[in-house]
Amino acid sequence: MKTDRIQAAEGDITRLEVNAIVNAANTTLLGGGGVDGAIHRAAGPELLEECRTLGGCPTGGARITRGYRLPAKWVIHTVGPVWHGGKRDEDALLAGCYRNSLALTAQHDIKSVAFPGISTGAYGFPLERAARIAIRQTRESLQAHPDIEKVIFVCFGREARDLYDRLLSHPPQSI
Ligand code: AR6
């Protein structure tokens, strides 16, 4: 696999010119704070209208909508686990967010997709542990979905960016 299919970037995910952005949603899919609030504000009220038709989403799952006023054509809404110390299947649930989001990406023939750090804000998942899971699962999913051309991990702040750059420079077996 070509490693340059995966990149880290720093900034506001709502401004990114990619085919799809992933939202760190909650099980209602009806909006919230953090990146969820920013995405709904930037996309406009039509996004909430469409989300109302979906009937929610379980933790670890993913659903897709249009992007409306966003530069991205699509929004993939995934629900990360709340961190409870690591004993409530949080790692597997977080991996599911990336696996299911990338499966939707492939199903809709989307070539480029950007992720925020799912669960690493309000939901309290430790950043480095989350980043390792994100990278490991994305590398595995990209092998299953050769038509996805680019996955961007959008980091909010320098610390997260440095972490992702460091982990992405590691060979696959070592993270
Ligand atoms: N662009 C990129 N990353 C961002 C942005 C942005 N505009 N804004 C925040 N982040 P969070 P969670 C980063 O709390 O932990 C919501 O209320 C942020 O620094 O948005 O999965 C939902 O409705 C952090 O690294 O999501 C849920 O109830 C990451 O995005 C709950 O929060 C995720 O932080 C989900 O919590």
XYZ file of N, CA, C and O and ligand atoms in Angstrom:
736
model
N 0.834 -1.195 0.000
C 0.000 0.000 0.000
C 0.872 1.250 0.000
O 1.840 1.333 0.730
N 0.481 2.237 -0.796
C 1.225 3.502 -0.802
C 0.841 4.290 0.449
O -0.305 4.620 0.661
N 1.838 4.636 1.272
C 1.518 5.317 2.520
C 1.024 6.736 2.282
O 0.376 7.303 3.142
N 1.306 7.317 1.115
C 0.862 8.694 0.913
C -0.652 8.795 0.681
O -1.168 9.882 0.481
N -1.353 7.705 0.748
C -2.822 7.781 0.739
C -3.323 8.333 2.071
O -4.472 8.732 2.174
N -2.485 8.336 3.099
C -2.881 8.850 4.413
C -2.028 10.070 4.752
O -0.803 10.016 4.651
N -2.691 11.160 5.155
C -1.956 12.392 5.493
C -2.527 13.010 6.762
O -3.693 12.799 7.062
N -1.710 13.800 7.431
C -2.203 14.624 8.534
C -2.222 16.079 8.075
O -1.376 16.495 7.276
N -3.198 16.824 8.560
C -3.275 18.258 8.264
C -3.753 18.953 9.524
O -4.283 18.313 10.427
N -3.558 20.260 9.578
C -3.961 21.020 10.761
C -4.991 22.060 10.350
O -4.851 22.679 9.296
N -6.036 22.230 11.147
C -6.994 23.297 10.850
C -8.431 22.892 11.083
O -8.723 21.932 11.783
N -9.326 23.663 10.446
C -10.765 23.510 10.617
C -11.306 22.589 9.519
O -11.250 22.922 8.333
N -11.845 21.461 9.916
C -12.284 20.452 8.946
C -13.407 20.972 8.045
O -13.552 20.509 6.908
N -14.179 21.937 8.536
C -15.313 22.409 7.734
C -14.871 23.173 6.496
O -15.669 23.418 5.604
N -13.612 23.554 6.430
C -13.134 24.358 5.300
C -12.410 23.518 4.257
O -11.958 24.045 3.235
N -12.299 22.239 4.533
C -11.467 21.403 3.672
C -12.151 21.063 2.347
O -13.331 20.727 2.324
N -11.374 21.132 1.281
C -11.884 20.794 -0.050
C -11.619 19.323 -0.311
O -10.647 18.952 -0.964
N -12.484 18.497 0.257
C -12.418 17.041 0.043
C -13.825 16.572 -0.327
O -14.797 17.306 -0.149
N -13.951 15.351 -0.816
C -15.280 14.860 -1.211
C -16.181 14.639 -0.001
O -17.388 14.842 -0.086
N -15.593 14.203 1.117
C -16.396 13.919 2.311
C -15.626 14.308 3.560
O -14.401 14.141 3.623
N -16.363 14.822 4.558
C -15.768 14.990 5.881
C -16.549 14.126 6.863
O -17.746 13.875 6.677
N -15.856 13.654 7.886
C -16.485 12.818 8.901
C -16.814 13.699 10.100
O -16.022 14.552 10.507
N -17.998 13.472 10.654
C -18.461 14.209 11.825
C -18.371 13.320 13.059
O -18.777 12.161 13.011
N -17.866 13.893 14.161
C -17.861 13.196 15.465
C -19.193 13.482 16.139
O -19.317 14.432 16.914
N -20.188 12.679 15.825
C -21.562 12.933 16.243
C -21.880 12.213 17.553
O -21.005 11.585 18.172
N -23.145 12.304 17.971
C -23.639 11.485 19.089
C -24.780 10.607 18.559
O -25.181 10.746 17.398
N -25.289 9.717 19.390
C -26.227 8.702 18.877
C -27.532 9.296 18.329
O -28.215 8.634 17.553
N -27.859 10.533 18.703
C -29.087 11.130 18.158
C -28.892 11.637 16.730
O -29.865 11.811 15.997
N -27.670 11.932 16.359
C -27.328 12.588 15.079
C -28.002 13.956 14.922
O -28.128 14.448 13.805
N -28.395 14.563 16.022
C -29.128 15.829 15.920
C -28.275 17.037 16.302
O -28.797 18.098 16.642
N -26.971 16.901 16.229
C -26.083 18.030 16.465
C -25.586 18.079 17.893
O -26.025 17.301 18.754
N -24.649 18.990 18.147
C -24.047 19.104 19.475
C -22.985 20.171 19.441
O -23.045 21.107 18.638
N -21.978 20.044 20.315
C -20.890 21.014 20.354
C -19.714 20.537 19.519
O -19.864 19.704 18.627
N -18.536 21.079 19.810
C -17.299 20.632 19.162
C -17.385 20.669 17.642
O -17.986 21.575 17.051
N -16.790 19.658 17.030
C -16.737 19.616 15.571
C -18.139 19.402 14.989
O -18.462 19.905 13.895
N -18.988 18.709 15.723
C -20.386 18.492 15.303
C -21.099 19.839 15.125
O -21.736 20.093 14.083
N -20.977 20.707 16.124
C -21.591 22.023 16.037
C -21.027 22.829 14.879
O -21.777 23.483 14.137
N -19.724 22.762 14.702
C -19.074 23.526 13.622
C -19.557 23.032 12.256
O -19.811 23.838 11.343
N -19.706 21.729 12.101
C -20.149 21.166 10.817
C -21.599 21.575 10.538
O -21.927 21.999 9.423
N -22.456 21.484 11.542
C -23.856 21.891 11.325
C -23.966 23.376 11.010
O -24.743 23.774 10.134
N -23.178 24.194 11.685
C -23.225 25.633 11.400
C -22.785 25.921 9.968
O -23.388 26.713 9.267
N -21.722 25.261 9.540
C -21.180 25.531 8.205
C -22.056 24.933 7.104
O -22.139 25.491 6.004
N -22.691 23.809 7.386
C -23.505 23.145 6.351
C -24.861 23.805 6.181
O -25.458 23.748 5.100
N -25.377 24.413 7.274
C -26.703 25.032 7.215
C -27.796 24.090 7.696
O -27.550 22.902 7.922
N -29.016 24.623 7.858
C -30.102 23.867 8.495
C -30.569 22.634 7.723
O -31.177 21.734 8.295
N -30.281 22.583 6.443
C -30.687 21.398 5.663
C -30.008 20.137 6.176
O -30.561 19.038 6.059
N -28.824 20.296 6.760
C -28.133 19.104 7.272
C -28.924 18.488 8.426
O -29.121 17.262 8.465
N -29.383 19.324 9.336
C -30.173 18.807 10.457
C -31.469 18.173 9.956
O -31.887 17.117 10.441
N -32.083 18.785 8.961
C -33.302 18.212 8.366
C -33.046 16.783 7.894
O -33.826 15.877 8.165
N -31.965 16.596 7.179
C -31.682 15.236 6.684
C -31.348 14.299 7.839
O -31.767 13.143 7.850
N -30.591 14.809 8.820
C -30.225 13.963 9.963
C -31.463 13.484 10.720
O -31.487 12.360 11.228
N -32.488 14.299 10.775
C -33.729 13.908 11.467
C -34.365 12.676 10.837
O -35.089 11.936 11.494
N -34.122 12.453 9.564
C -34.740 11.306 8.880
C -33.995 9.999 9.155
O -34.474 8.929 8.779
N -32.843 10.085 9.805
C -31.995 8.886 9.913
C -32.308 8.026 11.131
O -31.939 6.853 11.173
N -32.925 8.611 12.145
C -33.290 7.816 13.322
C -32.119 7.436 14.206
O -32.131 6.393 14.851
N -31.079 8.263 14.208
C -29.940 8.016 15.095
C -28.965 6.990 14.543
O -29.116 6.497 13.424
N -27.963 6.691 15.369
C -26.888 5.778 14.945
C -26.250 5.198 16.203
O -25.999 5.936 17.164
N -25.982 3.897 16.237
C -25.333 3.333 17.420
C -23.859 3.734 17.529
O -23.237 4.087 16.525
N -23.316 3.656 18.704
C -21.889 3.916 18.908
C -21.066 2.948 18.048
O -21.342 1.757 18.007
N -20.082 3.502 17.348
C -19.254 2.699 16.450
C -19.784 2.630 15.028
O -19.084 2.215 14.113
N -21.025 3.055 14.836
C -21.635 3.023 13.501
C -21.382 4.297 12.725
O -20.758 5.245 13.229
N -21.877 4.348 11.483
C -21.712 5.522 10.627
C -22.910 5.648 9.693
O -23.494 4.642 9.284
N -23.264 6.885 9.377
C -24.364 7.196 8.460
C -23.897 8.313 7.532
O -23.058 9.123 7.921
N -24.501 8.396 6.359
C -24.039 9.415 5.393
C -25.173 10.359 5.014
O -26.323 9.944 4.907
N -24.805 11.647 4.860
C -25.740 12.657 4.347
C -25.001 13.506 3.314
O -23.789 13.412 3.161
N -25.766 14.392 2.690
C -25.173 15.430 1.837
C -24.427 16.462 2.689
O -24.700 16.590 3.879
N -23.575 17.242 2.046
C -22.819 18.267 2.763
C -23.416 19.665 2.690
O -22.931 20.574 3.354
N -24.438 19.846 1.828
C -25.121 21.137 1.703
C -24.150 22.296 1.483
O -23.437 22.289 0.494
N -24.038 23.246 2.399
C -23.208 24.448 2.123
C -21.715 24.238 2.392
O -20.926 25.184 2.257
N -21.347 23.045 2.768
C -19.913 22.752 2.969
C -19.214 22.593 1.617
O -19.846 22.203 0.634
N -17.910 22.824 1.584
C -17.179 22.472 0.353
C -17.251 20.970 0.061
O -17.223 20.564 -1.102
N -17.357 20.160 1.103
C -17.451 18.700 0.913
C -18.865 18.327 0.467
O -19.853 18.830 1.006
N -18.955 17.417 -0.490
C -20.260 16.997 -1.005
C -21.013 16.125 0.007
O -22.225 16.092 0.023
N -20.248 15.398 0.821
C -20.839 14.434 1.742
C -20.368 14.672 3.171
O -19.231 15.122 3.387
N -21.236 14.304 4.136
C -20.811 14.218 5.530
C -21.091 12.797 6.001
O -22.210 12.283 5.819
N -20.085 12.174 6.562
C -20.256 10.859 7.171
C -20.278 11.076 8.681
O -19.325 11.609 9.247
N -21.390 10.717 9.299
C -21.573 10.937 10.736
C -21.237 9.639 11.454
O -21.858 8.600 11.178
N -20.282 9.705 12.340
C -19.950 8.505 13.113
C -20.009 8.847 14.600
O -19.813 10.006 14.989
N -20.308 7.846 15.399
C -20.491 8.068 16.836
C -19.380 7.350 17.590
O -19.341 6.109 17.647
N -18.467 8.133 18.127
C -17.373 7.558 18.899
C -17.840 7.134 20.286
O -18.884 7.584 20.771
N -17.052 6.274 20.935
C -17.364 5.885 22.310
C -16.962 6.972 23.306
O -15.968 7.671 23.106
N -17.725 7.081 24.382
C -17.302 7.897 25.518
C -16.222 7.104 26.251
O -16.365 5.893 26.457
N -15.118 7.772 26.590
C -14.020 7.097 27.314
C -14.419 6.858 28.765
O -14.781 7.789 29.482
N -14.345 5.585 29.180
C -14.656 5.233 30.570
C -13.468 4.569 31.244
O -13.654 3.791 32.182
N -12.271 4.755 30.688
C -11.099 4.141 31.283
C -10.559 2.965 30.483
O -9.518 2.414 30.840
N -11.235 2.563 29.444
C -10.713 1.534 28.542
C -11.270 0.144 28.728
O -10.928 -0.771 27.978
N -12.163 -0.031 29.666
C -12.673 -1.383 29.961
C -14.063 -1.630 29.376
O -14.684 -2.649 29.660
N -14.555 -0.668 28.626
C -15.911 -0.832 28.078
C -15.881 -0.920 26.561
O -16.735 -0.353 25.876
N -14.877 -1.642 26.071
C -14.800 -1.899 24.633
C -14.554 -0.636 23.805
O -14.860 -0.606 22.609
N -13.990 0.392 24.462
C -13.821 1.657 23.749
C -12.908 1.525 22.517
O -13.173 2.135 21.484
N -11.835 0.735 22.641
C -10.896 0.617 21.509
C -11.590 0.029 20.280
O -11.456 0.540 19.161
N -12.324 -1.057 20.488
C -12.996 -1.723 19.359
C -14.092 -0.834 18.774
O -14.286 -0.790 17.548
N -14.786 -0.121 19.646
C -15.842 0.778 19.149
C -15.241 1.909 18.320
O -15.778 2.283 17.266
N -14.108 2.447 18.775
C -13.465 3.523 18.009
C -12.958 3.005 16.664
O -13.125 3.662 15.631
N -12.366 1.822 16.658
C -11.926 1.231 15.387
C -13.125 1.066 14.450
O -13.024 1.308 13.237
N -14.275 0.689 15.020
C -15.494 0.544 14.221
C -15.899 1.844 13.533
O -16.386 1.831 12.401
N -15.700 2.969 14.217
C -16.012 4.271 13.600
C -15.226 4.453 12.302
O -15.776 4.887 11.280
N -13.940 4.163 12.344
C -13.097 4.339 11.152
C -13.429 3.285 10.100
O -13.552 3.604 8.904
N -13.608 2.041 10.543
C -13.919 0.962 9.587
C -15.253 1.229 8.886
O -15.345 1.152 7.653
N -16.282 1.567 9.642
C -17.609 1.778 9.046
C -17.662 3.046 8.214
O -18.325 3.090 7.174
N -16.958 4.092 8.635
C -16.913 5.328 7.838
C -16.215 5.078 6.504
O -16.649 5.571 5.454
N -15.142 4.310 6.535
C -14.408 4.048 5.283
C -15.170 3.063 4.394
O -15.077 3.141 3.163
N -15.957 2.188 4.978
C -16.810 1.311 4.163
C -17.849 2.160 3.416
O -18.083 1.956 2.212
N -18.447 3.141 4.104
C -19.404 4.047 3.439
C -18.708 4.872 2.358
O -19.266 5.120 1.292
N -17.508 5.321 2.659
C -16.721 6.089 1.683
C -16.582 5.289 0.385
O -16.838 5.793 -0.713
N -16.206 4.026 0.519
C -16.013 3.180 -0.656
C -17.347 2.913 -1.366
O -17.433 3.002 -2.592
N -18.391 2.643 -0.591
C -19.708 2.338 -1.194
C -20.217 3.487 -2.046
O -20.904 3.277 -3.031
N -19.905 4.715 -1.642
C -20.403 5.885 -2.370
C -19.381 6.394 -3.375
O -19.533 7.496 -3.902
N -18.367 5.614 -3.609
C -17.356 5.946 -4.607
C -16.686 7.300 -4.329
O -16.376 8.067 -5.236
N -16.504 7.582 -3.033
C -15.868 8.821 -2.594
C -14.355 8.601 -2.595
O -13.867 7.603 -2.065
N -13.636 9.542 -3.179
C -12.189 9.350 -3.346
C -11.368 9.963 -2.216
O -10.265 9.509 -1.931
N -11.873 11.051 -1.611
C -11.089 11.701 -0.558
C -11.982 11.998 0.642
O -13.115 12.476 0.481
N -11.463 11.706 1.817
C -12.255 11.848 3.042
C -11.363 12.352 4.167
O -10.188 11.980 4.255
N -11.925 13.225 5.006
C -11.155 13.786 6.127
C -11.834 13.439 7.445
O -13.061 13.555 7.575
N -11.035 13.013 8.410
C -11.525 12.673 9.749
C -11.033 13.685 10.784
O -9.838 14.020 10.789
N -11.874 14.074 11.728
C -11.361 14.723 12.946
C -10.943 13.609 13.916
O -11.108 12.429 13.621
N -10.411 13.987 15.056
C -10.039 12.980 16.066
C -11.287 12.523 16.808
O -11.627 13.061 17.868
N -11.950 11.502 16.258
C -13.212 11.020 16.835
C -12.999 10.674 18.322
O -12.009 10.001 18.667
N -13.881 11.126 19.159
C -13.907 10.858 20.617
C -12.833 11.571 21.424
O -12.788 11.403 22.647
N -11.950 12.351 20.782
C -10.820 12.913 21.538
C -11.109 14.285 22.155
O -10.220 14.893 22.752
N -12.338 14.782 22.009
C -12.716 16.050 22.629
C -13.613 15.794 23.825
O -13.183 15.253 24.847
N -14.885 16.121 23.684
C -15.860 15.971 24.770
C -15.918 14.535 25.300
O -16.178 14.329 26.494
N -15.669 13.555 24.459
C -15.788 12.158 24.879
C -14.549 11.615 25.595
O -14.554 10.497 26.092
N -13.463 12.401 25.634
C -12.358 12.135 26.557
C -11.413 10.997 26.229
O -10.619 10.584 27.083
N -11.439 10.471 25.003
C -10.532 9.370 24.643
C -9.099 9.909 24.595
O -8.842 10.944 23.987
N -8.129 9.232 25.220
C -6.745 9.731 25.188
C -6.234 9.872 23.744
O -6.397 8.953 22.938
N -5.628 11.021 23.464
C -5.297 11.377 22.076
C -4.383 10.372 21.389
O -4.649 9.944 20.259
N -3.282 9.985 22.056
C -2.338 9.100 21.357
C -2.931 7.708 21.140
O -2.768 7.117 20.073
N -3.638 7.218 22.128
C -4.285 5.908 21.978
C -5.299 5.941 20.816
O -5.374 5.020 20.005
N -6.056 7.038 20.742
C -7.039 7.188 19.664
C -6.347 7.284 18.304
O -6.811 6.706 17.319
N -5.239 8.013 18.250
C -4.531 8.199 16.973
C -3.970 6.871 16.461
O -4.018 6.577 15.261
N -3.453 6.060 17.365
C -2.926 4.749 16.952
C -4.031 3.866 16.375
O -3.842 3.196 15.356
N -5.184 3.886 17.034
C -6.316 3.086 16.546
C -6.783 3.612 15.185
O -7.035 2.836 14.258
N -6.861 4.938 15.061
C -7.299 5.548 13.797
C -6.369 5.146 12.654
O -6.818 4.760 11.572
N -5.080 5.221 12.892
C -4.114 4.933 11.824
C -4.109 3.444 11.495
O -4.119 3.050 10.322
N -4.111 2.612 12.521
C -4.097 1.160 12.299
C -5.328 0.727 11.496
O -5.227 0.007 10.510
N -6.496 1.181 11.919
C -7.730 0.766 11.229
C -7.794 1.332 9.821
O -8.237 0.652 8.888
N -7.336 2.574 9.646
C -7.378 3.178 8.310
C -6.444 2.444 7.363
O -6.803 2.165 6.213
N -5.261 2.086 7.826
C -4.349 1.324 6.968
C -4.977 0.008 6.553
O -4.911 -0.394 5.386
N -5.628 -0.654 7.499
C -6.274 -1.941 7.185
C -7.434 -1.731 6.203
O -7.558 -2.457 5.208
N -8.256 -0.738 6.454
C -9.416 -0.508 5.582
C -8.992 -0.090 4.176
O -9.652 -0.445 3.199
N -7.906 0.652 4.058
C -7.471 1.068 2.721
C -6.998 -0.121 1.886
O -7.078 -0.086 0.661
N -6.540 -1.151 2.556
C -6.187 -2.359 1.803
C -7.440 -3.017 1.242
O -7.431 -3.572 0.152
N -8.541 -2.937 1.997
C -9.805 -3.525 1.542
C -10.503 -2.655 0.496
O -11.347 -3.147 -0.247
N -10.164 -1.367 0.460
C -10.855 -0.425 -0.434
C -9.832 0.319 -1.290
O -9.507 1.483 -1.033
N -9.339 -0.323 -2.327
C -8.258 0.285 -3.118
C -8.673 1.536 -3.887
O -7.808 2.305 -4.298
N -9.987 1.784 -4.052
C -10.413 2.962 -4.815
C -10.402 4.255 -4.009
O -10.515 5.351 -4.568
N -10.289 4.161 -2.679
C -10.165 5.390 -1.886
C -8.754 5.940 -2.079
O -7.771 5.240 -1.841
N -8.687 7.201 -2.529
C -7.375 7.757 -2.880
C -6.702 8.481 -1.722
O -5.474 8.479 -1.617
N -7.501 9.132 -0.869
C -6.871 9.963 0.165
C -7.683 10.006 1.451
O -8.889 10.224 1.412
N -7.005 9.796 2.561
C -7.607 9.971 3.887
C -6.763 11.002 4.625
O -5.542 10.858 4.734
N -7.422 12.050 5.105
C -6.711 13.115 5.819
C -7.168 13.125 7.272
O -8.371 13.171 7.549
N -6.217 13.065 8.181
C -6.524 13.224 9.602
C -6.357 14.707 9.923
O -5.248 15.238 9.872
N -7.472 15.353 10.235
C -7.426 16.791 10.497
C -7.216 17.020 11.984
O -8.021 16.602 12.814
N -6.107 17.666 12.278
C -5.700 17.860 13.673
C -6.065 19.268 14.103
O -5.853 20.230 13.356
N -6.612 19.361 15.285
C -6.986 20.663 15.828
C -5.885 21.062 16.794
O -5.945 20.761 17.971
N -4.861 21.728 16.269
C -3.752 22.143 17.120
C -2.464 21.420 16.784
O -2.458 20.332 16.221
N -1.384 22.070 17.174
C -0.038 21.621 16.824
C 0.326 20.287 17.480
O 0.985 19.443 16.886
N -0.119 20.098 18.709
C 0.236 18.881 19.449
C -0.289 17.642 18.711
O 0.424 16.660 18.514
N -1.546 17.716 18.293
C -2.144 16.582 17.580
C -1.445 16.378 16.237
O -1.173 15.245 15.830
N -1.120 17.470 15.564
C -0.451 17.369 14.267
C 0.909 16.669 14.397
O 1.257 15.780 13.616
N 1.684 17.090 15.400
C 3.002 16.474 15.613
C 2.854 14.993 15.926
O 3.638 14.170 15.457
N 1.858 14.654 16.728
C 1.618 13.256 17.084
C 1.305 12.419 15.837
O 1.896 11.360 15.614
N 0.367 12.889 15.030
C 0.003 12.138 13.816
C 1.188 12.021 12.869
O 1.422 10.960 12.290
N 1.943 13.100 12.694
C 3.107 13.028 11.801
C 4.097 11.978 12.290
O 4.643 11.210 11.504
N 4.311 11.959 13.601
C 5.251 10.979 14.172
C 4.726 9.554 13.953
O 5.451 8.684 13.477
N 3.457 9.316 14.262
C 2.917 7.960 14.133
C 2.851 7.513 12.671
O 3.092 6.348 12.354
N 2.535 8.445 11.775
C 2.432 8.066 10.355
C 3.789 7.742 9.753
O 3.867 7.065 8.727
N 4.854 8.208 10.388
C 6.187 7.893 9.865
C 6.659 6.517 10.336
O 7.688 6.021 9.883
N 5.908 5.904 11.237
C 6.267 4.571 11.722
C 5.815 3.511 10.730
O 4.752 3.652 10.126
N 6.554 2.433 10.599
C 6.078 1.345 9.755
C 4.822 0.705 10.364
O 4.645 0.735 11.586
N 3.956 0.134 9.509
C 2.656 -0.348 9.951
C 2.677 -1.280 11.160
O 1.825 -1.156 12.031
N 3.638 -2.187 11.247
C 3.603 -3.170 12.327
C 3.898 -2.551 13.689
O 3.614 -3.150 14.713
N 4.470 -1.347 13.707
C 5.005 -0.850 14.973
C 4.064 0.082 15.718
O 4.448 0.651 16.726
N 2.842 0.282 15.225
C 1.984 1.195 16.003
C 0.719 0.514 16.536
O 0.336 -0.535 16.190
N -12.115 20.906 12.834
C -11.359 19.853 13.175
N -11.329 19.315 14.412
C -12.101 19.900 15.357
C -12.923 21.011 15.099
C -12.915 21.529 13.763
N -13.660 22.569 13.398
N -13.571 21.335 16.245
C -13.152 20.467 17.196
N -12.264 19.613 16.666
P -15.439 16.700 19.802
P -16.050 13.886 20.515
C -11.562 18.477 17.300
O -15.653 17.133 21.203
O -14.958 13.849 21.528
C -20.370 16.786 20.380
O -21.179 17.584 21.202
C -11.399 18.490 18.795
O -10.262 19.242 19.158
O -16.006 17.528 18.713
O -16.190 12.713 19.576
C -21.152 15.632 19.726
O -22.502 15.993 19.450
C -11.204 17.008 19.079
O -9.847 16.618 18.853
O -16.041 15.178 19.553
C -21.057 14.566 20.776
O -22.048 14.730 21.776
C -12.059 16.332 18.034
O -12.375 17.340 17.074
C -19.685 14.774 21.378
O -19.376 16.159 21.173
C -13.344 15.724 18.553
O -13.877 16.515 19.600
C -18.642 13.954 20.661
O -17.404 14.070 21.322
